[in-house]
PDB file of N, CA and C in Angstrom:
ATOM      1  N   MET A   1     102.170  75.886  87.032  1.00 41.00           N
ATOM      2  CA  MET A   1     102.682  75.789  88.381  1.00 41.00           C
ATOM      3  C   MET A   1     101.850  76.623  89.348  1.00 41.00           C
ATOM      4  N   HIS A   2     101.332  77.768  88.910  1.00 45.00           N
ATOM      5  CA  HIS A   2     100.624  78.665  89.807  1.00 45.00           C
ATOM      6  C   HIS A   2      99.136  78.719  89.489  1.00 45.00           C
ATOM      7  N   GLU A   3      98.591  77.643  88.975  1.00 49.00           N
ATOM      8  CA  GLU A   3      97.177  77.642  88.588  1.00 49.00           C
ATOM      9  C   GLU A   3      96.264  77.892  89.767  1.00 49.00           C
ATOM     10  N   GLU A   4      96.743  77.573  90.999  1.00 55.00           N
ATOM     11  CA  GLU A   4      95.893  77.740  92.169  1.00 55.00           C
ATOM     12  C   GLU A   4      95.756  79.202  92.584  1.00 55.00           C
ATOM     13  N   TRP A   5      96.493  80.111  91.955  1.00 54.00           N
ATOM     14  CA  TRP A   5      96.423  81.526  92.289  1.00 54.00           C
ATOM     15  C   TRP A   5      95.677  82.256  91.176  1.00 54.00           C
ATOM     16  N   PRO A   6      94.405  82.568  91.377  1.00 58.00           N
ATOM     17  CA  PRO A   6      93.638  83.246  90.328  1.00 58.00           C
ATOM     18  C   PRO A   6      94.279  84.579  89.944  1.00 58.00           C
ATOM     19  N   GLY A   7      94.386  84.810  88.660  1.00 58.00           N
ATOM     20  CA  GLY A   7      94.929  86.067  88.165  1.00 58.00           C
ATOM     21  C   GLY A   7      96.447  86.110  88.097  1.00 58.00           C
ATOM     22  N   PHE A   8      97.124  85.067  88.624  1.00 56.00           N
ATOM     23  CA  PHE A   8      98.581  85.072  88.579  1.00 56.00           C
ATOM     24  C   PHE A   8      99.046  84.869  87.144  1.00 56.00           C
ATOM     25  N   GLN A   9      99.974  85.685  86.733  1.00 59.00           N
ATOM     26  CA  GLN A   9     100.513  85.572  85.384  1.00 59.00           C
ATOM     27  C   GLN A   9     102.024  85.576  85.476  1.00 59.00           C
ATOM     28  N   ARG A  10     102.620  84.496  85.066  1.00 60.00           N
ATOM     29  CA  ARG A  10     104.078  84.398  85.107  1.00 60.00           C
ATOM     30  C   ARG A  10     104.670  85.196  83.964  1.00 60.00           C
ATOM     31  N   ARG A  11     105.693  85.994  84.281  1.00 61.00           N
ATOM     32  CA  ARG A  11     106.378  86.766  83.255  1.00 61.00           C
ATOM     33  C   ARG A  11     107.869  86.554  83.439  1.00 61.00           C
ATOM     34  N   GLU A  12     108.487  85.993  82.435  1.00 64.00           N
ATOM     35  CA  GLU A  12     109.931  85.802  82.485  1.00 64.00           C
ATOM     36  C   GLU A  12     110.625  87.154  82.379  1.00 64.00           C
ATOM     37  N   ILE A  13     111.749  87.299  83.058  1.00 57.00           N
ATOM     38  CA  ILE A  13     112.538  88.518  82.945  1.00 57.00           C
ATOM     39  C   ILE A  13     113.203  88.523  81.585  1.00 57.00           C
ATOM     40  N   ASP A  14     113.003  89.583  80.848  1.00 60.00           N
ATOM     41  CA  ASP A  14     113.609  89.764  79.524  1.00 60.00           C
ATOM     42  C   ASP A  14     114.744  90.766  79.671  1.00 60.00           C
ATOM     43  N   PRO A  15     116.017  90.291  79.653  1.00 53.00           N
ATOM     44  CA  PRO A  15     117.136  91.205  79.879  1.00 53.00           C
ATOM     45  C   PRO A  15     117.161  92.384  78.908  1.00 53.00           C
ATOM     46  N   SER A  16     116.688  92.203  77.677  1.00 55.00           N
ATOM     47  CA  SER A  16     116.722  93.299  76.717  1.00 55.00           C
ATOM     48  C   SER A  16     115.683  94.366  77.059  1.00 55.00           C
ATOM     49  N   ARG A  17     114.606  93.978  77.723  1.00 58.00           N
ATOM     50  CA  ARG A  17     113.554  94.925  78.082  1.00 58.00           C
ATOM     51  C   ARG A  17     113.738  95.438  79.507  1.00 58.00           C
ATOM     52  N   ASP A  18     114.057  94.555  80.411  1.00 62.00           N
ATOM     53  CA  ASP A  18     114.120  94.907  81.820  1.00 62.00           C
ATOM     54  C   ASP A  18     115.503  95.365  82.270  1.00 62.00           C
ATOM     55  N   HIS A  19     116.495  95.187  81.430  1.00 74.00           N
ATOM     56  CA  HIS A  19     117.873  95.591  81.731  1.00 74.00           C
ATOM     57  C   HIS A  19     118.421  94.875  82.964  1.00 74.00           C
ATOM     58  N   PHE A  20     117.919  93.691  83.242  1.00 79.00           N
ATOM     59  CA  PHE A  20     118.407  92.898  84.357  1.00 79.00           C
ATOM     60  C   PHE A  20     119.323  91.799  83.840  1.00 79.00           C
ATOM     61  N   ARG A  21     120.310  91.491  84.630  1.00 82.00           N
ATOM     62  CA  ARG A  21     121.126  90.311  84.358  1.00 82.00           C
ATOM     63  C   ARG A  21     121.215  89.530  85.662  1.00 82.00           C
ATOM     64  N   LYS A  22     121.514  88.261  85.546  1.00 81.00           N
ATOM     65  CA  LYS A  22     121.547  87.415  86.741  1.00 81.00           C
ATOM     66  C   LYS A  22     122.686  87.862  87.651  1.00 81.00           C
ATOM     67  N   LEU A  23     122.348  88.071  88.910  1.00 79.00           N
ATOM     68  CA  LEU A  23     123.358  88.396  89.904  1.00 79.00           C
ATOM     69  C   LEU A  23     124.192  87.141  90.129  1.00 79.00           C
ATOM     70  N   PRO A  24     125.519  87.277  90.125  1.00 76.00           N
ATOM     71  CA  PRO A  24     126.342  86.076  90.372  1.00 76.00           C
ATOM     72  C   PRO A  24     125.913  85.394  91.664  1.00 76.00           C
ATOM     73  N   ASP A  25     126.021  84.087  91.669  1.00 69.00           N
ATOM     74  CA  ASP A  25     125.598  83.325  92.841  1.00 69.00           C
ATOM     75  C   ASP A  25     126.312  83.800  94.097  1.00 69.00           C
ATOM     76  N   LEU A  26     125.536  83.989  95.136  1.00 71.00           N
ATOM     77  CA  LEU A  26     126.056  84.381  96.432  1.00 71.00           C
ATOM     78  C   LEU A  26     125.995  83.171  97.350  1.00 71.00           C
ATOM     79  N   ASP A  27     126.796  83.183  98.365  1.00 73.00           N
ATOM     80  CA  ASP A  27     126.834  82.056  99.292  1.00 73.00           C
ATOM     81  C   ASP A  27     125.781  82.201 100.380  1.00 73.00           C
ATOM     82  N   GLY A  28     125.515  81.092 101.035  1.00 78.00           N
ATOM     83  CA  GLY A  28     124.701  81.090 102.232  1.00 78.00           C
ATOM     84  C   GLY A  28     123.236  81.399 102.020  1.00 78.00           C
ATOM     85  N   PHE A  29     122.685  82.135 102.968  1.00 80.00           N
ATOM     86  CA  PHE A  29     121.255  82.406 103.016  1.00 80.00           C
ATOM     87  C   PHE A  29     120.745  83.125 101.773  1.00 80.00           C
ATOM     88  N   VAL A  30     121.492  84.116 101.290  1.00 78.00           N
ATOM     89  CA  VAL A  30     121.040  84.901 100.144  1.00 78.00           C
ATOM     90  C   VAL A  30     120.915  84.029  98.898  1.00 78.00           C
ATOM     91  N   GLN A  31     121.779  83.040  98.766  1.00 78.00           N
ATOM     92  CA  GLN A  31     121.683  82.123  97.625  1.00 78.00           C
ATOM     93  C   GLN A  31     120.361  81.359  97.680  1.00 78.00           C
ATOM     94  N   GLN A  32     119.938  80.976  98.865  1.00 81.00           N
ATOM     95  CA  GLN A  32     118.678  80.258  99.015  1.00 81.00           C
ATOM     96  C   GLN A  32     117.470  81.160  98.751  1.00 81.00           C
ATOM     97  N   ALA A  33     117.621  82.456  98.980  1.00 84.00           N
ATOM     98  CA  ALA A  33     116.516  83.401  98.826  1.00 84.00           C
ATOM     99  C   ALA A  33     116.278  83.786  97.369  1.00 84.00           C
ATOM    100  N   GLY A  34     117.281  83.703  96.525  1.00 81.00           N
ATOM    101  CA  GLY A  34     117.196  84.156  95.128  1.00 81.00           C
ATOM    102  C   GLY A  34     116.592  83.101  94.225  1.00 81.00           C
ATOM    103  N   PRO A  35     117.006  83.087  92.980  1.00 83.00           N
ATOM    104  CA  PRO A  35     118.071  83.897  92.391  1.00 83.00           C
ATOM    105  C   PRO A  35     117.600  85.320  92.115  1.00 83.00           C
ATOM    106  N   TYR A  36     118.534  86.254  92.206  1.00 86.00           N
ATOM    107  CA  TYR A  36     118.245  87.664  91.992  1.00 86.00           C
ATOM    108  C   TYR A  36     118.736  88.110  90.624  1.00 86.00           C
ATOM    109  N   GLY A  37     118.053  89.103  90.085  1.00 85.00           N
ATOM    110  CA  GLY A  37     118.507  89.800  88.891  1.00 85.00           C
ATOM    111  C   GLY A  37     118.936  91.190  89.309  1.00 85.00           C
ATOM    112  N   ILE A  38     119.933  91.753  88.626  1.00 86.00           N
ATOM    113  CA  ILE A  38     120.451  93.070  88.992  1.00 86.00           C
ATOM    114  C   ILE A  38     120.504  93.966  87.762  1.00 86.00           C
ATOM    115  N   SER A  39     120.232  95.240  87.986  1.00 86.00           N
ATOM    116  CA  SER A  39     120.326  96.260  86.946  1.00 86.00           C
ATOM    117  C   SER A  39     121.079  97.437  87.541  1.00 86.00           C
ATOM    118  N   LEU A  40     122.076  97.927  86.823  1.00 82.00           N
ATOM    119  CA  LEU A  40     122.837  99.090  87.267  1.00 82.00           C
ATOM    120  C   LEU A  40     122.906 100.066  86.106  1.00 82.00           C
ATOM    121  N   GLU A  41     122.187 101.172  86.252  1.00 81.00           N
ATOM    122  CA  GLU A  41     122.167 102.203  85.225  1.00 81.00           C
ATOM    123  C   GLU A  41     122.292 103.566  85.887  1.00 81.00           C
ATOM    124  N   ASP A  42     123.214 104.369  85.402  1.00 81.00           N
ATOM    125  CA  ASP A  42     123.406 105.735  85.901  1.00 81.00           C
ATOM    126  C   ASP A  42     123.574 105.767  87.417  1.00 81.00           C
ATOM    127  N   GLY A  43     124.284 104.787  87.971  1.00 76.00           N
ATOM    128  CA  GLY A  43     124.529 104.741  89.402  1.00 76.00           C
ATOM    129  C   GLY A  43     123.357 104.264  90.236  1.00 76.00           C
ATOM    130  N   ILE A  44     122.268 103.855  89.584  1.00 82.00           N
ATOM    131  CA  ILE A  44     121.094 103.362  90.305  1.00 82.00           C
ATOM    132  C   ILE A  44     121.093 101.832  90.241  1.00 82.00           C
ATOM    133  N   VAL A  45     121.036 101.210  91.391  1.00 83.00           N
ATOM    134  CA  VAL A  45     121.042  99.755  91.490  1.00 83.00           C
ATOM    135  C   VAL A  45     119.615  99.278  91.723  1.00 83.00           C
ATOM    136  N   ARG A  46     119.167  98.347  90.876  1.00 85.00           N
ATOM    137  CA  ARG A  46     117.857  97.724  91.071  1.00 85.00           C
ATOM    138  C   ARG A  46     118.081  96.226  91.175  1.00 85.00           C
ATOM    139  N   LEU A  47     117.416  95.618  92.119  1.00 87.00           N
ATOM    140  CA  LEU A  47     117.489  94.184  92.328  1.00 87.00           C
ATOM    141  C   LEU A  47     116.076  93.639  92.255  1.00 87.00           C
ATOM    142  N   GLY A  48     115.903  92.461  91.733  1.00 87.00           N
ATOM    143  CA  GLY A  48     114.588  91.849  91.658  1.00 87.00           C
ATOM    144  C   GLY A  48     114.689  90.338  91.623  1.00 87.00           C
ATOM    145  N   PHE A  49     113.556  89.699  91.780  1.00 86.00           N
ATOM    146  CA  PHE A  49     113.519  88.240  91.667  1.00 86.00           C
ATOM    147  C   PHE A  49     112.122  87.813  91.264  1.00 86.00           C
ATOM    148  N   GLU A  50     112.044  86.652  90.678  1.00 84.00           N
ATOM    149  CA  GLU A  50     110.741  86.084  90.330  1.00 84.00           C
ATOM    150  C   GLU A  50     110.211  85.341  91.540  1.00 84.00           C
ATOM    151  N   VAL A  51     109.027  85.717  91.971  1.00 87.00           N
ATOM    152  CA  VAL A  51     108.429  85.070  93.133  1.00 87.00           C
ATOM    153  C   VAL A  51     107.983  83.670  92.736  1.00 87.00           C
ATOM    154  N   GLU A  52     108.496  82.700  93.455  1.00 87.00           N
ATOM    155  CA  GLU A  52     108.134  81.299  93.245  1.00 87.00           C
ATOM    156  C   GLU A  52     107.350  80.821  94.464  1.00 87.00           C
ATOM    157  N   ALA A  53     106.761  79.665  94.350  1.00 89.00           N
ATOM    158  CA  ALA A  53     105.959  79.121  95.451  1.00 89.00           C
ATOM    159  C   ALA A  53     106.768  79.061  96.745  1.00 89.00           C
ATOM    160  N   ARG A  54     108.043  78.787  96.664  1.00 89.00           N
ATOM    161  CA  ARG A  54     108.878  78.678  97.870  1.00 89.00           C
ATOM    162  C   ARG A  54     109.076  80.021  98.568  1.00 89.00           C
ATOM    163  N   HIS A  55     108.783  81.129  97.879  1.00 90.00           N
ATOM    164  CA  HIS A  55     108.900  82.458  98.463  1.00 90.00           C
ATOM    165  C   HIS A  55     107.594  82.926  99.110  1.00 90.00           C
ATOM    166  N   CYS A  56     106.556  82.121  99.040  1.00 91.00           N
ATOM    167  CA  CYS A  56     105.218  82.577  99.433  1.00 91.00           C
ATOM    168  C   CYS A  56     104.789  82.089 100.812  1.00 91.00           C
ATOM    169  N   ASN A  57     103.903  82.864 101.401  1.00 89.00           N
ATOM    170  CA  ASN A  57     103.300  82.484 102.675  1.00 89.00           C
ATOM    171  C   ASN A  57     102.082  81.594 102.395  1.00 89.00           C
ATOM    172  N   PRO A  58     101.416  81.087 103.424  1.00 89.00           N
ATOM    173  CA  PRO A  58     100.259  80.210 103.199  1.00 89.00           C
ATOM    174  C   PRO A  58      99.116  80.845 102.408  1.00 89.00           C
ATOM    175  N   ASN A  59      99.062  82.173 102.355  1.00 87.00           N
ATOM    176  CA  ASN A  59      98.021  82.847 101.581  1.00 87.00           C
ATOM    177  C   ASN A  59      98.384  83.011 100.110  1.00 87.00           C
ATOM    178  N   GLY A  60      99.583  82.567  99.726  1.00 86.00           N
ATOM    179  CA  GLY A  60     100.005  82.664  98.335  1.00 86.00           C
ATOM    180  C   GLY A  60     100.653  83.984  97.958  1.00 86.00           C
ATOM    181  N   ALA A  61     100.888  84.851  98.937  1.00 89.00           N
ATOM    182  CA  ALA A  61     101.559  86.130  98.680  1.00 89.00           C
ATOM    183  C   ALA A  61     103.035  86.001  99.035  1.00 89.00           C
ATOM    184  N   CYS A  62     103.850  86.832  98.431  1.00 91.00           N
ATOM    185  CA  CYS A  62     105.278  86.800  98.733  1.00 91.00           C
ATOM    186  C   CYS A  62     105.488  87.065 100.226  1.00 91.00           C
ATOM    187  N   HIS A  63     106.266  86.218 100.863  1.00 92.00           N
ATOM    188  CA  HIS A  63     106.515  86.304 102.297  1.00 92.00           C
ATOM    189  C   HIS A  63     107.333  87.555 102.601  1.00 92.00           C
ATOM    190  N   GLY A  64     106.992  88.229 103.682  1.00 92.00           N
ATOM    191  CA  GLY A  64     107.705  89.439 104.083  1.00 92.00           C
ATOM    192  C   GLY A  64     109.184  89.206 104.311  1.00 92.00           C
ATOM    193  N   GLY A  65     109.534  88.019 104.768  1.00 91.00           N
ATOM    194  CA  GLY A  65     110.950  87.707 104.978  1.00 91.00           C
ATOM    195  C   GLY A  65     111.725  87.658 103.669  1.00 91.00           C
ATOM    196  N   ALA A  66     111.068  87.186 102.600  1.00 92.00           N
ATOM    197  CA  ALA A  66     111.713  87.162 101.286  1.00 92.00           C
ATOM    198  C   ALA A  66     111.948  88.587 100.792  1.00 92.00           C
ATOM    199  N   LEU A  67     110.967  89.469 101.026  1.00 92.00           N
ATOM    200  CA  LEU A  67     111.106  90.869 100.614  1.00 92.00           C
ATOM    201  C   LEU A  67     112.151  91.593 101.456  1.00 92.00           C
ATOM    202  N   ALA A  68     112.206  91.300 102.758  1.00 91.00           N
ATOM    203  CA  ALA A  68     113.202  91.926 103.625  1.00 91.00           C
ATOM    204  C   ALA A  68     114.612  91.486 103.232  1.00 91.00           C
ATOM    205  N   THR A  69     114.771  90.226 102.844  1.00 90.00           N
ATOM    206  CA  THR A  69     116.074  89.745 102.401  1.00 90.00           C
ATOM    207  C   THR A  69     116.498  90.445 101.116  1.00 90.00           C
ATOM    208  N   LEU A  70     115.549  90.620 100.190  1.00 90.00           N
ATOM    209  CA  LEU A  70     115.839  91.356  98.960  1.00 90.00           C
ATOM    210  C   LEU A  70     116.280  92.774  99.296  1.00 90.00           C
ATOM    211  N   LEU A  71     115.563  93.457 100.169  1.00 89.00           N
ATOM    212  CA  LEU A  71     115.895  94.824 100.557  1.00 89.00           C
ATOM    213  C   LEU A  71     117.273  94.892 101.213  1.00 89.00           C
ATOM    214  N   ASP A  72     117.551  93.987 102.118  1.00 88.00           N
ATOM    215  CA  ASP A  72     118.840  93.956 102.809  1.00 88.00           C
ATOM    216  C   ASP A  72     119.980  93.764 101.812  1.00 88.00           C
ATOM    217  N   THR A  73     119.793  92.857 100.863  1.00 87.00           N
ATOM    218  CA  THR A  73     120.816  92.593  99.852  1.00 87.00           C
ATOM    219  C   THR A  73     121.002  93.807  98.947  1.00 87.00           C
ATOM    220  N   GLN A  74     119.898  94.424  98.547  1.00 86.00           N
ATOM    221  CA  GLN A  74     119.997  95.597  97.673  1.00 86.00           C
ATOM    222  C   GLN A  74     120.709  96.754  98.374  1.00 86.00           C
ATOM    223  N   MET A  75     120.421  96.976  99.650  1.00 86.00           N
ATOM    224  CA  MET A  75     121.085  98.062 100.372  1.00 86.00           C
ATOM    225  C   MET A  75     122.595  97.844 100.412  1.00 86.00           C
ATOM    226  N   ALA A  76     123.018  96.611 100.648  1.00 84.00           N
ATOM    227  CA  ALA A  76     124.452  96.327 100.702  1.00 84.00           C
ATOM    228  C   ALA A  76     125.116  96.550  99.344  1.00 84.00           C
ATOM    229  N   ILE A  77     124.476  96.080  98.287  1.00 83.00           N
ATOM    230  CA  ILE A  77     125.044  96.247  96.950  1.00 83.00           C
ATOM    231  C   ILE A  77     125.062  97.724  96.562  1.00 83.00           C
ATOM    232  N   ALA A  78     123.973  98.436  96.811  1.00 82.00           N
ATOM    233  CA  ALA A  78     123.914  99.866  96.479  1.00 82.00           C
ATOM    234  C   ALA A  78     124.966 100.648  97.266  1.00 82.00           C
ATOM    235  N   GLY A  79     125.152 100.304  98.523  1.00 82.00           N
ATOM    236  CA  GLY A  79     126.178 100.967  99.336  1.00 82.00           C
ATOM    237  C   GLY A  79     127.563 100.752  98.772  1.00 82.00           C
ATOM    238  N   ARG A  80     127.822  99.540  98.335  1.00 82.00           N
ATOM    239  CA  ARG A  80     129.127  99.238  97.738  1.00 82.00           C
ATOM    240  C   ARG A  80     129.323 100.001  96.437  1.00 82.00           C
ATOM    241  N   VAL A  81     128.282 100.095  95.623  1.00 81.00           N
ATOM    242  CA  VAL A  81     128.384 100.821  94.356  1.00 81.00           C
ATOM    243  C   VAL A  81     128.620 102.308  94.621  1.00 81.00           C
ATOM    244  N   GLN A  82     127.833 102.894  95.519  1.00 80.00           N
ATOM    245  CA  GLN A  82     127.965 104.324  95.802  1.00 80.00           C
ATOM    246  C   GLN A  82     129.322 104.666  96.416  1.00 80.00           C
ATOM    247  N   ALA A  83     129.829 103.793  97.270  1.00 81.00           N
ATOM    248  CA  ALA A  83     131.111 104.027  97.925  1.00 81.00           C
ATOM    249  C   ALA A  83     132.288 103.574  97.066  1.00 81.00           C
ATOM    250  N   ARG A  84     131.966 102.947  95.944  1.00 82.00           N
ATOM    251  CA  ARG A  84     132.991 102.389  95.051  1.00 82.00           C
ATOM    252  C   ARG A  84     133.906 101.421  95.798  1.00 82.00           C
ATOM    253  N   VAL A  85     133.278 100.604  96.613  1.00 80.00           N
ATOM    254  CA  VAL A  85     133.980  99.584  97.390  1.00 80.00           C
ATOM    255  C   VAL A  85     133.460  98.237  96.933  1.00 80.00           C
ATOM    256  N   ILE A  86     134.259  97.512  96.170  1.00 71.00           N
ATOM    257  CA  ILE A  86     133.771  96.232  95.668  1.00 71.00           C
ATOM    258  C   ILE A  86     134.472  95.041  96.296  1.00 71.00           C
ATOM    259  N   ASP A  87     135.507  95.287  97.082  1.00 74.00           N
ATOM    260  CA  ASP A  87     136.274  94.175  97.638  1.00 74.00           C
ATOM    261  C   ASP A  87     135.999  93.927  99.117  1.00 74.00           C
ATOM    262  N   ARG A  88     134.929  94.540  99.642  1.00 72.00           N
ATOM    263  CA  ARG A  88     134.598  94.363 101.052  1.00 72.00           C
ATOM    264  C   ARG A  88     133.144  93.982 101.207  1.00 72.00           C
ATOM    265  N   PHE A  89     132.861  93.320 102.304  1.00 71.00           N
ATOM    266  CA  PHE A  89     131.495  92.944 102.643  1.00 71.00           C
ATOM    267  C   PHE A  89     130.903  94.023 103.532  1.00 71.00           C
ATOM    268  N   LEU A  90     129.696  94.473 103.219  1.00 72.00           N
ATOM    269  CA  LEU A  90     128.995  95.440 104.062  1.00 72.00           C
ATOM    270  C   LEU A  90     127.883  94.713 104.803  1.00 72.00           C
ATOM    271  N   LEU A  91     127.805  94.887 106.095  1.00 75.00           N
ATOM    272  CA  LEU A  91     126.774  94.207 106.856  1.00 75.00           C
ATOM    273  C   LEU A  91     125.726  95.182 107.349  1.00 75.00           C
ATOM    274  N   THR A  92     124.561  94.653 107.602  1.00 76.00           N
ATOM    275  CA  THR A  92     123.446  95.462 108.105  1.00 76.00           C
ATOM    276  C   THR A  92     123.471  95.407 109.626  1.00 76.00           C
ATOM    277  N   ILE A  93     123.508  96.574 110.239  1.00 77.00           N
ATOM    278  CA  ILE A  93     123.492  96.650 111.697  1.00 77.00           C
ATOM    279  C   ILE A  93     122.059  96.592 112.203  1.00 77.00           C
ATOM    280  N   SER A  94     121.158  97.266 111.508  1.00 80.00           N
ATOM    281  CA  SER A  94     119.754  97.322 111.917  1.00 80.00           C
ATOM    282  C   SER A  94     118.875  97.461 110.679  1.00 80.00           C
ATOM    283  N   LEU A  95     117.766  96.729 110.659  1.00 79.00           N
ATOM    284  CA  LEU A  95     116.828  96.805 109.539  1.00 79.00           C
ATOM    285  C   LEU A  95     115.417  96.735 110.095  1.00 79.00           C
ATOM    286  N   SER A  96     114.637  97.779 109.858  1.00 81.00           N
ATOM    287  CA  SER A  96     113.245  97.796 110.266  1.00 81.00           C
ATOM    288  C   SER A  96     112.398  97.899 109.008  1.00 81.00           C
ATOM    289  N   VAL A  97     111.469  96.972 108.833  1.00 71.00           N
ATOM    290  CA  VAL A  97     110.631  96.969 107.655  1.00 71.00           C
ATOM    291  C   VAL A  97     109.187  97.137 108.082  1.00 71.00           C
TER     292      VAL A  97
END
C-alpha cells in the first residue's frame, strides 16, 4: 500500500508489546480521524494510531491536522483519567500547536 514512500515500513501494533488496546469507537469527527489505540499504565495515558494514506498530506507525511486531533483527544482522555471523571465530556477551549 505504501510502496510509493521510500523507507516506509508498516508495523502492526502488537498489544502484548506496545500495551495498546483499541479505543472504543467514538462518534463524529474523532471516529473519522482514528482508529486510535490507548494505553493506560500507572496513571499515564498514551494514545496512538497507525498513519494511513488518508492521514497524509500531499508530501506523504502525516497531516498536522491529524496530529492535532490526536493531541486534542489525548488531552481530554488524560484529563478525565486524572480527574477521575468518566461520565462527562471535556471540551477544548483553546489549542495551539
